[in-house]
PDB file of C-alpha atoms in Angstrom:
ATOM      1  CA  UNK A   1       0.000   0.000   0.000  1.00 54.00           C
ATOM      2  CA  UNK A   2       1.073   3.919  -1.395  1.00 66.00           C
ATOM      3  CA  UNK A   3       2.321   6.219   2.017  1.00 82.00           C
ATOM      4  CA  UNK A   4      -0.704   7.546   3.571  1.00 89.00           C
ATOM      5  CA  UNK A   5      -0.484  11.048   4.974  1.00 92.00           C
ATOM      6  CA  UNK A   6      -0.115  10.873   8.864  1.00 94.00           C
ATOM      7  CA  UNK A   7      -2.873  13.629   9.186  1.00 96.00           C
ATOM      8  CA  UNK A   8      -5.738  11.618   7.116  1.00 96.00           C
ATOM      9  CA  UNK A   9      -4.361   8.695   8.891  1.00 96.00           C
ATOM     10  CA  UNK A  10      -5.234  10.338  12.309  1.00 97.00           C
ATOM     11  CA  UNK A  11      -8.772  11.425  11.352  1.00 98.00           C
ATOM     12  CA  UNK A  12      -9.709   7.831   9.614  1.00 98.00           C
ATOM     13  CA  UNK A  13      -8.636   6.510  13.106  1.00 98.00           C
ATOM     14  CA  UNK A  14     -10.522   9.133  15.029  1.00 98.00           C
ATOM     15  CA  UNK A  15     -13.772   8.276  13.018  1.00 98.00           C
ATOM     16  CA  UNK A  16     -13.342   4.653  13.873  1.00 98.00           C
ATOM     17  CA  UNK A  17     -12.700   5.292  17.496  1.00 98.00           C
ATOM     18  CA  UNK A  18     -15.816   7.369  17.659  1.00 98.00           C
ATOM     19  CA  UNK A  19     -17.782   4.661  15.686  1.00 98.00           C
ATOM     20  CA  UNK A  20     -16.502   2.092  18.278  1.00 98.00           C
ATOM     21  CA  UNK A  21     -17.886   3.976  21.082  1.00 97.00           C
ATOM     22  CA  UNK A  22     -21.210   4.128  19.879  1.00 96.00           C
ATOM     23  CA  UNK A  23     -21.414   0.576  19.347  1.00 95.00           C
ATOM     24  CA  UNK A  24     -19.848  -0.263  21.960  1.00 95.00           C
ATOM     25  CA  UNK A  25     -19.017   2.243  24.495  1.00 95.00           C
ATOM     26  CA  UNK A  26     -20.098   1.196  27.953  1.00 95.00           C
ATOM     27  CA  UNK A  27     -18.233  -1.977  27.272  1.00 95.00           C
ATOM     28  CA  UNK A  28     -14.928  -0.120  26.194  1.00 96.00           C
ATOM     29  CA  UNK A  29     -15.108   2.621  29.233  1.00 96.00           C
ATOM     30  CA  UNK A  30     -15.917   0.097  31.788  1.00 96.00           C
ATOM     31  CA  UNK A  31     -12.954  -2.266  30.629  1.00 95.00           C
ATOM     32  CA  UNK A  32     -10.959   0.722  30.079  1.00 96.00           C
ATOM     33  CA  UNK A  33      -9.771  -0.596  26.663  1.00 97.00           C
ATOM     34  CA  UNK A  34      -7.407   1.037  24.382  1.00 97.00           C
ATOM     35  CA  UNK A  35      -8.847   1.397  20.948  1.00 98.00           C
ATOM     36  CA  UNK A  36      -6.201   0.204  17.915  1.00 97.00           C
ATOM     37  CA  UNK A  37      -4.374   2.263  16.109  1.00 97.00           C
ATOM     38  CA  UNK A  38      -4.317   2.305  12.260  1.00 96.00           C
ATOM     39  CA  UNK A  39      -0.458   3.418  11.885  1.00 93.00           C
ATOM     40  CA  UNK A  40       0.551   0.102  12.573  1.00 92.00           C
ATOM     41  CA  UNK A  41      -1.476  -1.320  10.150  1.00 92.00           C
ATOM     42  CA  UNK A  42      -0.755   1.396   7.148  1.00 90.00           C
ATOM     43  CA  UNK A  43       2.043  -0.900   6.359  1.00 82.00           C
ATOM     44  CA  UNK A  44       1.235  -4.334   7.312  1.00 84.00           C
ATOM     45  CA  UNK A  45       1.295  -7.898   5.126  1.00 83.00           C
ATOM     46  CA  UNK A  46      -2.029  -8.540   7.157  1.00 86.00           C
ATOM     47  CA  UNK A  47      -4.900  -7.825   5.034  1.00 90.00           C
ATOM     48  CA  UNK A  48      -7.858  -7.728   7.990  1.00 95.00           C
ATOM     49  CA  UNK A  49      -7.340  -7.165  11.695  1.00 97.00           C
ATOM     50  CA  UNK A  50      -9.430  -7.690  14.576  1.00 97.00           C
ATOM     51  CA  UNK A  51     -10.390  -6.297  17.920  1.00 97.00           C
ATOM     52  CA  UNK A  52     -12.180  -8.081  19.945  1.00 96.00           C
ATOM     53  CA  UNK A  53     -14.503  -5.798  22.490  1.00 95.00           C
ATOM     54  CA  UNK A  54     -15.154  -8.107  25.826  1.00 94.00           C
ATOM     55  CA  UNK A  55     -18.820  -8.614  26.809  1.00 91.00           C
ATOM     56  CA  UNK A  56     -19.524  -7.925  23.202  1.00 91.00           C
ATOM     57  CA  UNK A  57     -19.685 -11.371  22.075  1.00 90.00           C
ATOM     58  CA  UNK A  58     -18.409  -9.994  18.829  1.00 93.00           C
ATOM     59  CA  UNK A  59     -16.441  -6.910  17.778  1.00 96.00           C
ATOM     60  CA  UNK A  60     -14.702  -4.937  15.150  1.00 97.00           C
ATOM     61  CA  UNK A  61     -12.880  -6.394  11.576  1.00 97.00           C
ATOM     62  CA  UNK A  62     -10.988  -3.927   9.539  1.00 98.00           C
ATOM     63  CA  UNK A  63      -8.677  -3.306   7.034  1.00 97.00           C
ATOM     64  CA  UNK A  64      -8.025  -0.421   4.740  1.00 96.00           C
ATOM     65  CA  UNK A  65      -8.314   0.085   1.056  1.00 94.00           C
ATOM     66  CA  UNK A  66      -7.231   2.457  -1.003  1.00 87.00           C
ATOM     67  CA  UNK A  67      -9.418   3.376  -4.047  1.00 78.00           C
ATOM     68  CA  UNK A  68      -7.912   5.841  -6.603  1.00 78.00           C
ATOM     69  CA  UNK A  69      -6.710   8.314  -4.615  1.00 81.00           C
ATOM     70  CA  UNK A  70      -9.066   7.901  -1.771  1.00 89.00           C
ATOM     71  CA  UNK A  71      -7.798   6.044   1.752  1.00 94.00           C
ATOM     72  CA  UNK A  72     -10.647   3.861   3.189  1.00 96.00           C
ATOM     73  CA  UNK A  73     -10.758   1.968   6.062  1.00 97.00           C
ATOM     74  CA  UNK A  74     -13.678  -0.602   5.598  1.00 97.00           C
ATOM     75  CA  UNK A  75     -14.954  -1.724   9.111  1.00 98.00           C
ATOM     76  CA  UNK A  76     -17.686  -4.807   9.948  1.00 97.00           C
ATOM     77  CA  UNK A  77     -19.127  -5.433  13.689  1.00 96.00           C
ATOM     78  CA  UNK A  78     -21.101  -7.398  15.071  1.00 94.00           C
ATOM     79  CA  UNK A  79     -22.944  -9.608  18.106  1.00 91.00           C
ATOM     80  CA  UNK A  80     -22.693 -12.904  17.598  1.00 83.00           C
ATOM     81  CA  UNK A  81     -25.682 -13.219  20.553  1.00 84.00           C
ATOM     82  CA  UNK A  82     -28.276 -10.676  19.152  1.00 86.00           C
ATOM     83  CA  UNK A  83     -28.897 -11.960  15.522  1.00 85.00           C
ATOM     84  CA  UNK A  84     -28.916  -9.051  12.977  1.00 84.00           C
ATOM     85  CA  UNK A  85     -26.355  -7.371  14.619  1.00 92.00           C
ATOM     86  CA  UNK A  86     -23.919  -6.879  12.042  1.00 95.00           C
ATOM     87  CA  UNK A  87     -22.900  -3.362  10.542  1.00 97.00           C
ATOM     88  CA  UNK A  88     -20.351  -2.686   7.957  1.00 98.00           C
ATOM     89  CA  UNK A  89     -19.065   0.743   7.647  1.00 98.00           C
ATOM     90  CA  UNK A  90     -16.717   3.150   5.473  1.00 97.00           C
ATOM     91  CA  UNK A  91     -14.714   5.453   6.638  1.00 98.00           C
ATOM     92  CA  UNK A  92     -12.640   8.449   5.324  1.00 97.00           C
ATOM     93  CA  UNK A  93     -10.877  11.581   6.909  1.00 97.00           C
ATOM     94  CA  UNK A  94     -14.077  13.144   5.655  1.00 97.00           C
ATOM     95  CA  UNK A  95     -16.387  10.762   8.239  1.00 98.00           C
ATOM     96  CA  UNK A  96     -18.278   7.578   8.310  1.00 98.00           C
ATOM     97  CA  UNK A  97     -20.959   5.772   6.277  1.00 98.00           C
ATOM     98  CA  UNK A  98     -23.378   2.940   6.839  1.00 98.00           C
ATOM     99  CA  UNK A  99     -23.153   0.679   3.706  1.00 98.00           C
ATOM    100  CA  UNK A 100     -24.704  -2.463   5.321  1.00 97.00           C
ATOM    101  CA  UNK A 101     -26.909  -3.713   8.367  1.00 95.00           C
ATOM    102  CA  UNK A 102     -28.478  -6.625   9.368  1.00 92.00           C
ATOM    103  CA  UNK A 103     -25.978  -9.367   9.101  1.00 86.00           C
ATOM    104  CA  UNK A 104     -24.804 -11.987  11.315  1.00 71.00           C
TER     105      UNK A 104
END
């Protein structure tokens, strides 16, 4: 994958993070977790990653893409005890889109 500018990096990431807390934010404050970062990932072999959210039953795949010149990071979630959980989501530095509910 191309070098992605730190900056659009950061706001991708601060998208997700804000996604992840409202799916899943009294689980994440009251286990005090620490959300991933994508830096790590901007330059990794590993196509999707994984973060697991305790008490969830479920949590967060992701991996970006990079579509013209357009970074995306492509994100799916879920609860594997509450069927029709599932959400997949977009994200750019501009913000975050639904594309699909209702899975899993």
């Amino acid at each position: 994958m191309q070098q992605i500018p730190e900056q659009t990096l950061l706001q991708i990431e601060h998208h997700f993070h804000e996604l992840m807390r409202k799916r899943a934010g009294d689980l994440i404050d009251s286990q005090n977790l620490e959300l991933p970062k994508l830096a790590p990932i901007a330059n990794s072999e590993q196509e999707k990653h994984w973060f697991s959210i305790p008490g969830m039953y479920g949590g967060f795949s992701y991996w970006l893409e990079l579509q013209e010149t357009q970074v995306t990071l492509i994100t799916e979630s879920w609860c594997r005890v509450v069927e029709g959980s599932g959400q997949r989501h977009k994200i750019t530095d501009q913000g975050i889109e639904l594309l699909e509910k209702g899975f899993v």
